[in-house]
Amino acid sequence: MKLQTLLNALSFTQVTDQSINPEIKRIEQDTRKVAEGTLFICIEGTVYDGHQFAREAEKRGAVAIVAKKPVDVNVPVVYVQDTKRAMAILASAFYQYPSEKLNIIGVTGTNGKTSVSHMIEHIFQTNGKSTGLIGTLYTKYNNETFDTKNTTPDSITLQKLFSNMIAKNVEFVSMEVSSHALVQGRVWGTDFDVAVFTNLTQDHLDYHKTMDEYRFAKGLLFSQLGNTYSPERKKFAILNADDEASRYFETVTGVHILTYGIERQANIRATNIRFFNKGTSFTLQTPEGKWQVTIPLIGKFNVYNSLAAISVGFVYDIPMDRIIQSFTKFPGVPGRLELVDGGQSFGVIVDYAHTPDSLENVLKTVRSIGKGRLFVVVGCGGDRDRLKRPIMAKIACKYATDPIFTSDNPRSEDPMAILKEMEEGVKGLYYKVIPDRKEAIQWAIRSASKDDIVLIAGKGHETYQIIGDQKIDFDDRLVAREAIRNK
Ligand SMILES: CC(=O)N[C@H]1[C@@H](OP(=O)(O)OP(=O)(O)OC[C@H]2O[C@@H](n3ccc(=O)[nH]c3=O)[C@H](O)[C@@H]2O)O[C@H](CO)[C@@H](O)[C@@H]1O[C@H](C)C(=O)N[C@@H](C)C(=O)N[C@H](CCC(=O)O)C(=O)O
Ligand SMILES: Nc1ncnc2c1ncn2[C@@H]1O[C@H](COP(=O)(O)OP(=O)(O)OP(=O)(O)O)[C@@H](O)[C@H]1O
Ligand SMILES: N[C@H](CCC[C@H](N)C(=O)O)C(=O)O
Ligand SMILES: [Mg+2]
């Protein structure tokens, strides 16, 4: 596409040299991806200012630059007021507005995004629809999976993904939308059809500063749904009736609202919940009737997650008995209450709980199925919300008989300093500190006996540990398996 054709998508631009109209073969915001024929967009980030890379981009083959501040290059520069916004608009224009051709379901909330987006994907897939999935674990479509750097990719990566999905005949995209992505405009230019809210509890206060700001960030997904009621393309906000934040989201969206819940009245509601060892059953009430549902997942939080996913199937008119049927074959999500079975006489579970609320939910659930001691191996990530550290430690001590504090991903922080902050929350309580994660897991597994449970929390599916700027191989599941073998 020619630069000037592409620029029709923007308003109020100033181009330094209109006589040159290069062919744009790709759009990038990262010099490391720049190749011949790139339109490079300078983004002011939290670590770098992309403007400083303009010359580097030119050297690597950029044929035009989008900037908001003067840059010294010999290719045309498109000056705009806001490069992040321009990036989203240009990316969606470059890929021919792909999100308008897809049914896009965005899932936001503190916990449960990965779980719910997988359930949605599964419901569509088992009902013969072609799906795409974008989130923490991977991007997946057409039976292929691709690694992702972020839970929600930047706007260029995202629009390109949508375009690739269309080329593979994807119809429904189930994607996680993080609060970081929402405030950073990564989903600007994306036309969502359905937005799902799971829950809002403490996390990421390093970034959002207050819970109100964090809630505001999540609300952007609902306000971006717009105010349209086209019968061909209905838009829905699917809200958790039991979470107070939903009252706020109702006020920021103009589209249809569908609620789900357990405790309060809701359009899609679970009652008579019964937990058993390998699953949960409940009565499902919808505007169309009552059904009996069994899901192969434990924990009240998974009832919420399944209600959220059922609600999506419902708004897309998938028959309820088929939605329910699809759950019988739901394979679960890697690293979410994942059992490690090496033939041992006690339970070992790897889970991604890394927030106070998820840790509490998971510990409550696991405690209810165990007959013996409950070991929890848990740490807190470095360069992330520090306020959650003492709270998570306290929760670990409240529910587990044997809390073991260890390292998660320390990143640039001193692991001992993180542990000290955790310990602030548990003065006078029983716990053990084993800073090396492998040793902590080994200790718990060595100490457990028949009918006990060892919960290894915080890293779930992760196959690495980030220490300083090193990313070393580390997989809780493999470490646990080895410890079981050596016992
Ligand atoms: C704090 C944060 O959110 N950072 C995100 C942000 O990067 P940034 O603003 O720091 O960018 P930067 O490194 O300062 O670079 C500025 C510009 O210079 C460019 N650059 C930089 C270096 C270079 O050599 N060449 C170059 O061109 C960069 O591509 C960028 O355009 O924009 C990048 C592109 O979108 C993201 O990849 C990056 O996520 C980082 C890796 C990250 O760890 N983010 C976490 C906190 C995050 O976003 N997490 C959420 C999930 C959270 C949850 O729900 O639990 C997520 O969606 O992943
Ligand atoms: N609805 C829920 N409410 C509370 N906790 C939950 C819920 N669903 C899952 N969890 C817990 O939170 C952990 C993370 O779940 P999941 O990966 O689905 O959330 P996420 O929102 O995608 O997290 P992230 O933002 O880190 O990607 C799970 O391992 C489980 O312990
Ligand atoms: N999306 C979350 C993942 C946290 C996972 C945990 N293992 C950690 O490193 O803190 C984040 O980036 O905050
Ligand atoms: Mg996730």
Coordinates of C-alpha atoms and ligand atoms in Angstrom, one line a residue:
M1 CA 0.0 0.0 0.0
K2 CA 1.3 3.5 -0.8
L3 CA 2.1 5.8 2.1
Q4 CA -0.3 8.5 1.0
T5 CA -3.2 6.0 0.6
L6 CA -2.5 4.7 4.1
L7 CA -2.4 8.2 5.5
N8 CA -6.0 8.8 4.4
A9 CA -6.9 6.9 7.5
L10 CA -5.4 9.7 9.7
S11 CA -6.6 13.3 10.2
F12 CA -4.5 16.3 10.9
T13 CA -1.1 15.0 9.8
Q14 CA 1.9 16.9 8.5
V15 CA 4.2 15.1 6.1
T16 CA 7.7 16.5 5.6
D17 CA 8.1 15.4 2.0
Q18 CA 4.9 14.8 0.0
S19 CA 6.8 14.2 -3.3
I20 CA 8.0 10.9 -2.0
N21 CA 5.3 8.3 -1.8
P22 CA 6.9 5.0 -0.8
E23 CA 5.3 1.6 -0.9
I24 CA 4.6 0.5 2.7
K25 CA 5.2 -3.2 3.1
R26 CA 5.0 -3.4 6.9
I27 CA 4.3 -1.3 10.0
E28 CA 6.5 -1.6 13.0
Q29 CA 7.0 0.1 16.4
D30 CA 10.1 -1.8 17.3
T31 CA 13.4 -1.4 15.4
R32 CA 14.2 -5.0 16.0
K33 CA 11.5 -5.9 13.6
V34 CA 12.1 -3.3 11.0
A35 CA 12.9 -4.5 7.5
E36 CA 12.9 -2.9 4.0
G37 CA 9.7 -1.0 3.2
T38 CA 8.7 -0.4 6.9
L39 CA 6.7 2.5 8.2
F40 CA 8.2 3.0 11.6
I41 CA 6.2 4.5 14.4
C42 CA 7.9 6.2 17.3
I43 CA 6.3 5.4 20.6
E44 CA 7.2 6.9 24.0
G45 CA 7.4 4.0 26.3
T46 CA 8.1 3.4 30.0
V47 CA 11.7 2.5 29.4
Y48 CA 12.6 4.0 26.0
D49 CA 11.4 6.8 23.8
G50 CA 11.0 5.3 20.3
H51 CA 11.9 8.6 18.7
Q52 CA 15.5 7.9 19.7
F53 CA 15.4 4.8 17.3
A54 CA 14.2 6.7 14.2
R55 CA 17.6 6.8 12.6
E56 CA 18.2 3.1 13.5
A57 CA 14.9 2.3 11.8
E58 CA 15.9 4.2 8.7
K59 CA 19.2 2.3 8.6
R60 CA 17.3 -1.0 8.8
G61 CA 15.1 -0.1 5.9
A62 CA 12.3 2.1 7.2
V63 CA 10.9 4.2 4.3
A64 CA 8.9 6.6 6.4
I65 CA 8.6 7.5 10.1
V66 CA 5.6 8.5 12.2
A67 CA 6.6 10.8 15.0
K68 CA 5.2 13.4 17.4
K69 CA 8.6 15.2 18.0
P70 CA 11.3 16.2 15.6
V71 CA 13.4 13.4 14.3
D72 CA 16.4 13.7 12.1
V73 CA 16.1 11.3 9.2
N74 CA 16.2 11.4 5.4
V75 CA 12.9 9.7 4.7
P76 CA 9.4 11.3 4.9
V77 CA 8.2 11.9 8.5
V78 CA 4.5 12.0 9.3
Y79 CA 4.0 14.2 12.3
V80 CA 1.0 13.5 14.4
Q81 CA -0.2 14.5 17.8
D82 CA -0.4 11.1 19.3
T83 CA 1.7 8.3 17.8
K84 CA 0.1 5.5 19.8
R85 CA -3.3 6.5 18.5
A86 CA -1.9 6.9 15.0
M87 CA -0.3 3.4 15.3
A88 CA -3.7 1.8 16.2
I89 CA -5.5 3.6 13.3
L90 CA -2.7 2.9 10.8
A91 CA -2.4 -0.8 11.8
S92 CA -6.1 -1.4 11.4
A93 CA -6.2 0.4 8.1
F94 CA -3.0 -1.4 6.8
Y95 CA -4.6 -4.7 7.5
Q96 CA -8.0 -3.5 6.1
Y97 CA -9.9 -3.2 9.3
P98 CA -9.9 -7.0 10.1
S99 CA -11.7 -6.7 13.5
E100 CA -14.8 -5.6 11.7
K101 CA -14.9 -8.9 9.8
L102 CA -14.6 -11.1 12.9
N103 CA -16.7 -11.7 16.0
I104 CA -14.4 -10.6 18.7
I105 CA -15.0 -11.4 22.3
G106 CA -12.8 -9.6 24.8
V107 CA -12.4 -10.9 28.4
T108 CA -11.2 -8.7 31.1
G109 CA -10.9 -8.9 34.9
T110 CA -8.2 -9.5 37.5
N111 CA -8.5 -13.3 37.6
G112 CA -10.0 -15.8 35.2
K113 CA -9.3 -14.2 31.8
T114 CA -7.2 -17.1 30.5
S115 CA -9.6 -19.7 31.9
V116 CA -12.8 -18.0 30.5
S117 CA -11.2 -17.3 27.1
H118 CA -10.3 -21.0 26.8
M119 CA -13.8 -22.1 27.8
I120 CA -15.3 -19.7 25.2
E121 CA -13.0 -21.1 22.5
H122 CA -14.0 -24.6 23.5
I123 CA -17.7 -23.9 23.3
F124 CA -17.4 -22.4 19.8
Q125 CA -15.0 -25.2 18.7
T126 CA -17.2 -28.0 19.8
N127 CA -20.1 -26.3 18.1
G128 CA -18.3 -26.4 14.7
K129 CA -17.1 -22.8 14.6
S130 CA -13.6 -21.7 13.6
T131 CA -11.9 -19.9 16.4
G132 CA -8.9 -17.8 17.3
L133 CA -7.5 -17.4 20.9
I134 CA -5.2 -14.7 22.1
G135 CA -3.9 -14.5 25.6
T136 CA -1.3 -15.2 28.3
L137 CA -0.5 -18.7 27.2
Y138 CA -0.3 -18.3 23.4
T139 CA -2.1 -17.2 20.3
K140 CA -3.9 -20.1 18.7
Y141 CA -5.8 -20.6 15.5
N142 CA -6.0 -23.1 12.6
N143 CA -4.5 -25.8 14.9
E144 CA -1.3 -23.8 15.4
T145 CA 0.0 -22.1 18.5
F146 CA 2.3 -19.1 18.6
D147 CA 4.2 -17.6 21.5
T148 CA 3.0 -14.3 22.8
K149 CA 5.1 -11.6 24.6
N150 CA 2.1 -10.0 26.3
T151 CA -1.3 -11.2 27.4
T152 CA -2.7 -8.6 25.0
P153 CA -0.4 -7.7 22.1
D154 CA 0.4 -4.2 20.9
S155 CA -2.0 -2.8 18.2
I156 CA 0.2 -3.7 15.3
T157 CA 0.7 -7.3 16.3
L158 CA -3.0 -7.6 17.1
Q159 CA -4.3 -6.2 13.8
K160 CA -1.8 -8.5 11.9
L161 CA -3.0 -11.5 13.9
F162 CA -6.6 -10.7 13.1
S163 CA -5.7 -10.4 9.5
N164 CA -3.9 -13.8 9.5
M165 CA -6.9 -15.3 11.3
I166 CA -9.2 -14.1 8.5
A167 CA -6.9 -15.7 6.0
K168 CA -7.4 -19.0 7.8
N169 CA -11.2 -18.5 7.9
V170 CA -11.5 -17.8 11.6
E171 CA -14.9 -16.5 12.6
F172 CA -14.8 -16.0 16.4
V173 CA -11.9 -14.6 18.4
S174 CA -11.7 -15.1 22.1
M175 CA -9.1 -12.8 23.6
E176 CA -7.9 -11.7 27.0
V177 CA -7.7 -7.9 27.4
S178 CA -5.4 -6.8 30.2
S179 CA -5.8 -3.5 32.0
H180 CA -2.3 -2.5 30.8
A181 CA -3.4 -3.1 27.2
L182 CA -6.5 -0.9 27.7
V183 CA -4.6 2.1 29.1
Q184 CA -1.8 1.7 26.6
G185 CA -4.3 1.7 23.7
R186 CA -3.2 -1.7 22.4
V187 CA -6.9 -2.5 21.6
W188 CA -7.7 0.9 20.0
G189 CA -8.8 0.1 16.5
T190 CA -10.4 -3.2 17.6
D191 CA -14.1 -3.5 17.1
F192 CA -15.2 -5.8 19.9
D193 CA -18.6 -7.5 19.7
V194 CA -18.8 -8.8 23.2
A195 CA -16.9 -7.8 26.4
V196 CA -16.8 -10.1 29.4
F197 CA -16.0 -9.0 32.9
T198 CA -14.8 -11.7 35.4
N199 CA -13.9 -9.9 38.6
L200 CA -12.0 -7.0 40.1
T201 CA -9.7 -7.4 43.1
Q202 CA -6.3 -6.1 44.0
D203 CA -3.4 -6.4 41.6
H204 CA -1.2 -4.2 39.5
L205 CA -1.3 -1.3 41.9
D206 CA 2.4 -0.6 40.9
Y207 CA 1.0 0.4 37.5
H208 CA -2.5 1.7 38.2
K209 CA -1.8 3.2 41.6
T210 CA -5.3 3.0 43.0
M211 CA -8.2 0.5 42.7
D212 CA -10.3 3.3 41.1
E213 CA -7.8 3.8 38.4
Y214 CA -7.5 0.0 37.9
R215 CA -11.3 -0.2 37.6
F216 CA -11.3 2.7 35.2
A217 CA -8.8 0.9 33.0
K218 CA -11.0 -2.2 32.9
G219 CA -14.0 0.0 32.1
L220 CA -12.3 1.1 28.9
L221 CA -13.2 -2.2 27.3
F222 CA -16.9 -1.6 28.0
S223 CA -16.9 2.0 26.9
Q224 CA -15.1 1.0 23.7
L225 CA -17.9 -1.3 22.8
G226 CA -19.8 1.8 21.7
N227 CA -23.5 2.5 21.8
T228 CA -24.8 0.7 18.8
Y229 CA -27.8 -1.7 18.5
S230 CA -27.6 -2.9 15.0
P231 CA -29.7 -6.1 14.7
E232 CA -27.1 -7.7 12.4
R233 CA -24.3 -7.1 14.8
K234 CA -25.5 -7.0 18.4
K235 CA -23.1 -5.9 21.0
F236 CA -23.1 -7.2 24.5
A237 CA -21.5 -6.4 27.8
I238 CA -21.4 -9.6 30.0
L239 CA -21.1 -8.7 33.6
N240 CA -20.6 -10.5 36.9
A241 CA -23.6 -9.5 38.9
D242 CA -21.8 -10.5 42.2
D243 CA -19.0 -8.1 41.7
E244 CA -19.6 -4.5 42.7
A245 CA -17.4 -3.1 39.8
S246 CA -20.1 -4.3 37.4
R247 CA -22.3 -1.4 38.6
Y248 CA -19.6 1.0 37.3
F249 CA -19.2 -0.9 34.0
E250 CA -23.0 -0.6 33.4
T251 CA -22.6 3.1 33.5
V252 CA -19.8 3.3 30.9
T253 CA -21.4 1.2 28.2
G254 CA -24.4 1.8 26.0
V255 CA -24.8 -1.7 24.7
H256 CA -27.0 -4.7 25.8
I257 CA -26.1 -6.0 29.2
L258 CA -26.3 -9.7 30.2
T259 CA -25.5 -10.5 33.8
Y260 CA -24.3 -13.8 35.3
G261 CA -23.8 -14.8 38.9
I262 CA -24.5 -17.0 41.9
E263 CA -25.3 -14.8 44.9
R264 CA -27.5 -12.1 43.3
Q265 CA -30.2 -12.2 40.7
A266 CA -28.7 -12.5 37.2
N267 CA -29.8 -13.5 33.7
I268 CA -27.6 -16.5 33.8
R269 CA -27.4 -18.0 37.3
A270 CA -26.1 -21.0 39.1
T271 CA -27.9 -22.4 42.1
N272 CA -27.7 -25.7 44.0
I273 CA -24.0 -25.9 43.6
R274 CA -22.5 -29.2 44.6
F275 CA -18.8 -29.8 44.7
F276 CA -17.3 -33.2 44.4
N277 CA -13.7 -34.4 44.0
K278 CA -13.2 -34.1 40.3
G279 CA -15.9 -31.6 39.3
T280 CA -18.9 -29.4 40.2
S281 CA -22.6 -29.6 39.4
F282 CA -25.2 -26.9 39.5
T283 CA -28.6 -25.9 38.3
L284 CA -28.4 -23.3 35.5
Q285 CA -31.1 -20.7 35.2
T286 CA -31.3 -18.7 32.0
P287 CA -34.1 -16.5 30.5
E288 CA -35.1 -19.6 28.6
G289 CA -35.3 -22.2 31.3
K290 CA -33.4 -24.5 33.7
W291 CA -30.7 -27.0 33.0
Q292 CA -28.5 -29.4 35.1
V293 CA -24.8 -28.8 34.5
T294 CA -21.7 -30.7 35.4
I295 CA -18.2 -29.2 34.8
P296 CA -15.0 -31.2 35.2
L297 CA -13.5 -28.4 37.3
I298 CA -13.4 -27.7 41.0
G299 CA -13.9 -24.5 42.9
K300 CA -16.6 -21.9 43.1
F301 CA -14.5 -19.6 41.0
N302 CA -14.7 -22.1 38.1
V303 CA -18.5 -21.9 38.4
Y304 CA -18.2 -18.2 37.8
N305 CA -15.8 -18.8 34.9
S306 CA -18.1 -21.3 33.3
L307 CA -21.1 -19.0 33.7
A308 CA -19.2 -16.2 31.9
A309 CA -18.4 -18.6 29.1
I310 CA -22.0 -20.0 29.0
S311 CA -23.2 -16.4 28.7
V312 CA -21.1 -15.8 25.6
G313 CA -22.5 -19.0 24.0
F314 CA -26.0 -17.8 25.0
V315 CA -25.7 -14.4 23.3
Y316 CA -24.5 -16.1 20.1
D317 CA -27.6 -18.3 20.2
I318 CA -25.7 -21.6 20.6
P319 CA -28.4 -24.1 21.9
M320 CA -27.9 -24.4 25.7
D321 CA -27.9 -28.2 25.8
R322 CA -25.0 -28.0 23.3
I323 CA -23.1 -25.5 25.4
I324 CA -23.5 -27.6 28.5
Q325 CA -22.5 -30.8 26.6
S326 CA -19.3 -29.1 25.4
F327 CA -18.2 -28.8 29.1
T328 CA -18.1 -32.5 29.5
K329 CA -15.0 -32.6 27.3
F330 CA -13.3 -29.4 28.5
P331 CA -9.7 -30.4 28.9
G332 CA -8.8 -27.7 31.4
V333 CA -6.2 -25.0 31.0
P334 CA -2.4 -25.6 31.4
G335 CA -1.1 -24.5 34.8
R336 CA -4.6 -23.9 36.2
L337 CA -5.2 -26.4 39.0
E338 CA -3.1 -28.8 37.0
L339 CA -2.5 -32.1 38.8
V340 CA 1.0 -33.6 38.8
D341 CA 0.5 -37.3 39.1
G342 CA 3.7 -39.3 39.6
G343 CA 1.9 -42.1 41.4
Q344 CA 2.3 -40.5 44.8
S345 CA -0.1 -41.0 47.7
F346 CA -0.7 -37.2 48.1
G347 CA -2.0 -34.5 45.8
V348 CA 0.4 -32.1 43.9
I349 CA -1.3 -29.2 42.2
V350 CA 0.3 -26.5 40.1
D351 CA -1.7 -23.3 39.8
Y352 CA -1.2 -19.7 38.5
A353 CA -2.7 -17.9 41.5
H354 CA -0.5 -14.8 41.9
T355 CA -3.0 -12.4 43.4
P356 CA -4.5 -12.3 46.9
D357 CA -8.0 -13.2 45.6
S358 CA -6.9 -16.0 43.3
L359 CA -4.7 -17.5 46.1
E360 CA -7.5 -17.3 48.5
N361 CA -9.9 -18.9 46.1
V362 CA -7.6 -21.7 45.2
L363 CA -6.5 -22.4 48.8
K364 CA -10.2 -22.6 49.9
T365 CA -11.0 -25.0 47.1
V366 CA -8.0 -27.2 47.6
R367 CA -8.5 -27.3 51.3
S368 CA -12.0 -28.5 50.9
I369 CA -10.9 -31.6 48.9
G370 CA -7.9 -32.5 51.1
K371 CA -8.0 -34.7 54.2
G372 CA -4.5 -34.1 55.4
R373 CA -2.0 -31.3 55.6
L374 CA -2.0 -28.5 53.0
F375 CA 1.4 -27.3 51.8
V376 CA 1.5 -24.2 49.7
V377 CA 4.7 -23.1 47.9
V378 CA 4.3 -19.5 47.0
G379 CA 6.2 -16.3 46.2
C380 CA 5.6 -12.9 44.7
G381 CA 6.9 -11.6 41.4
G382 CA 9.5 -8.8 41.3
D383 CA 8.9 -5.5 39.6
R384 CA 5.2 -6.0 40.2
D385 CA 2.6 -4.8 42.8
R386 CA 4.5 -4.8 46.1
L387 CA 1.3 -4.1 48.2
K388 CA 0.0 -7.6 47.4
R389 CA 3.0 -9.3 49.0
P390 CA 2.1 -9.3 52.7
I391 CA -1.5 -9.9 51.9
M392 CA -0.7 -13.0 49.9
A393 CA 1.6 -14.3 52.7
K394 CA -1.2 -13.8 55.2
I395 CA -3.7 -15.7 53.0
A396 CA -1.2 -18.5 52.6
C397 CA -0.9 -18.8 56.4
K398 CA -4.6 -18.6 56.9
Y399 CA -5.5 -21.5 54.8
A400 CA -2.5 -23.8 54.6
T401 CA -1.0 -25.8 57.4
D402 CA 2.4 -25.6 55.9
P403 CA 3.1 -22.3 54.0
I404 CA 6.5 -22.1 52.3
F405 CA 7.5 -18.8 51.0
T406 CA 9.9 -18.8 48.0
S407 CA 10.8 -16.9 44.9
D408 CA 8.5 -16.4 41.9
N409 CA 10.1 -14.3 39.2
P410 CA 12.3 -11.9 41.1
R411 CA 13.2 -9.9 38.0
S412 CA 15.4 -7.0 38.9
E413 CA 14.6 -7.2 42.6
D414 CA 16.5 -8.9 45.4
P415 CA 14.6 -12.1 46.2
M416 CA 15.3 -11.8 49.9
A417 CA 13.8 -8.3 49.9
I418 CA 10.6 -9.6 48.3
L419 CA 10.4 -12.3 50.9
K420 CA 10.9 -9.8 53.7
E421 CA 7.9 -7.8 52.4
M422 CA 5.9 -11.0 52.3
E423 CA 6.9 -11.7 55.9
E424 CA 5.7 -8.3 57.0
G425 CA 2.2 -9.7 56.7
V426 CA 2.6 -12.8 58.9
K427 CA 4.4 -11.7 62.0
G428 CA 4.0 -14.4 64.8
L429 CA 2.5 -17.0 62.4
Y430 CA 4.0 -20.3 61.3
Y431 CA 5.7 -20.4 58.0
K432 CA 8.9 -21.5 56.3
V433 CA 11.2 -19.5 54.0
I434 CA 13.1 -21.3 51.3
P435 CA 14.3 -18.7 48.7
D436 CA 15.3 -21.2 46.0
R437 CA 12.1 -22.3 44.3
K438 CA 13.3 -25.7 43.4
E439 CA 14.4 -26.4 46.9
A440 CA 11.1 -25.2 48.2
I441 CA 9.2 -27.5 46.0
Q442 CA 11.4 -30.4 46.8
W443 CA 11.1 -29.7 50.5
A444 CA 7.3 -29.7 50.4
I445 CA 7.1 -32.9 48.4
R446 CA 9.6 -34.6 50.6
S447 CA 7.6 -33.6 53.7
A448 CA 4.1 -34.5 52.4
S449 CA 2.5 -37.9 53.1
K450 CA -0.7 -39.8 52.3
D451 CA -3.8 -37.6 51.8
D452 CA -1.8 -34.3 52.0
I453 CA -1.9 -31.7 49.2
V454 CA 1.0 -29.7 47.9
L455 CA -0.1 -26.6 46.1
I456 CA 2.6 -24.9 44.0
A457 CA 1.2 -21.4 43.3
G458 CA 2.1 -18.4 41.1
K459 CA 3.8 -19.7 38.0
G460 CA 1.3 -22.2 36.5
H461 CA 2.1 -22.7 32.8
E462 CA 5.4 -20.7 32.9
T463 CA 8.4 -22.7 31.7
Y464 CA 10.9 -20.2 33.0
Q465 CA 12.1 -18.1 35.9
I466 CA 13.2 -14.5 35.4
I467 CA 16.1 -13.7 37.7
G468 CA 17.7 -10.3 37.0
D469 CA 17.6 -10.1 33.2
Q470 CA 18.2 -13.8 32.8
K471 CA 15.3 -16.1 31.8
I472 CA 16.2 -19.6 32.9
D473 CA 14.3 -22.8 32.2
F474 CA 12.0 -23.6 35.1
D475 CA 8.8 -25.5 35.1
D476 CA 7.0 -26.1 38.4
R477 CA 5.4 -29.3 37.0
L478 CA 8.7 -30.8 35.9
V479 CA 10.4 -29.9 39.1
A480 CA 7.6 -31.4 41.1
R481 CA 7.6 -34.6 39.0
E482 CA 11.3 -35.0 39.6
A483 CA 10.9 -34.5 43.3
I484 CA 8.2 -37.1 43.4
R485 CA 10.5 -39.5 41.5
N486 CA 13.3 -38.9 44.0
K487 CA 11.1 -39.3 47.1
Ligands
LIG1 C1 5.0 -1.7 31.3 C2 4.4 -2.2 30.1 O1 3.3 -2.6 30.0 N1 5.3 -2.2 29.0 C3 4.8 -2.6 27.7 C4 5.1 -1.4 26.7 O2 6.5 -1.3 26.7 P1 7.2 0.1 27.0 O3 6.2 1.2 27.1 O4 8.0 -0.2 28.3 O5 8.1 0.2 25.8 P2 9.7 0.6 25.8 O6 10.5 -0.7 26.0 O7 9.9 1.7 26.7 O8 9.9 1.0 24.3 C5 9.3 2.2 23.8 C6 9.3 2.0 22.3 O9 10.6 1.8 21.8 C7 10.7 0.7 20.9 N2 12.0 0.1 21.0 C8 12.6 -0.3 22.1 C9 13.8 -0.8 22.1 C10 14.5 -1.0 20.9 O10 15.7 -1.4 20.8 N3 13.9 -0.5 19.8 C11 12.7 0.0 19.8 O11 12.2 0.4 18.7 C12 9.6 -0.2 21.5 O12 9.2 -1.2 20.6 C13 8.5 0.8 21.9 O13 7.7 1.1 20.7 O14 4.6 -1.7 25.4 C14 5.1 -2.9 24.9 C15 4.5 -3.1 23.5 O15 3.1 -3.1 23.6 C16 4.8 -4.1 25.8 O16 5.4 -5.3 25.3 C17 5.4 -3.8 27.2 O17 5.0 -4.9 28.0 C18 6.0 -5.3 28.9 C19 6.9 -6.4 28.3 C20 5.4 -6.0 30.2 O18 6.0 -6.7 30.9 N4 4.1 -5.7 30.4 C21 3.3 -6.3 31.5 C22 3.3 -5.5 32.7 C23 1.9 -6.3 30.9 O19 1.6 -5.6 30.0 N5 1.2 -7.3 31.3 C24 -0.2 -7.5 30.8 C25 -0.9 -8.6 31.6 C26 -1.1 -8.3 33.0 C27 -2.1 -9.1 33.7 O20 -3.3 -9.0 33.3 O21 -1.8 -9.9 34.6 C28 -0.1 -7.9 29.4 O22 -1.1 -7.6 28.6 O23 0.8 -8.6 29.0
LIG2 N1 -12.9 -16.4 38.5 C1 -11.9 -16.4 39.3 N2 -11.8 -15.8 40.5 C2 -10.8 -15.9 41.3 N3 -9.7 -16.6 41.0 C3 -9.6 -17.2 39.8 C4 -10.7 -17.2 38.9 N4 -10.4 -17.9 37.8 C5 -9.2 -18.4 38.0 N5 -8.7 -18.0 39.2 C6 -7.4 -18.2 39.9 O1 -6.5 -17.3 39.2 C7 -5.4 -17.9 38.6 C8 -5.2 -17.3 37.2 O2 -6.3 -17.6 36.4 P1 -6.3 -17.2 34.9 O3 -5.0 -17.5 34.3 O4 -7.5 -17.7 34.2 O5 -6.5 -15.6 35.1 P2 -6.0 -14.4 34.2 O6 -7.0 -13.3 34.5 O7 -5.8 -14.7 32.8 O8 -4.6 -14.0 34.9 P3 -3.4 -13.1 34.2 O9 -3.9 -11.7 34.3 O10 -2.2 -13.2 35.0 O11 -3.2 -13.6 32.8 C9 -5.9 -19.4 38.4 O12 -4.7 -20.2 38.4 C10 -6.7 -19.6 39.6 O13 -5.9 -19.8 40.8
LIG3 N1 0.5 -11.2 34.0 C1 1.1 -11.2 35.3 C2 1.7 -12.5 35.5 C3 2.3 -12.7 36.9 C4 2.9 -14.0 37.0 C5 3.8 -14.2 38.2 N2 4.5 -15.5 38.0 C6 4.8 -13.1 38.3 O1 5.8 -13.1 37.6 O2 4.6 -12.1 39.1 C7 2.1 -10.0 35.4 O3 2.9 -9.9 34.5 O4 2.0 -9.3 36.4
MG4 MG -4.2 -14.5 31.5

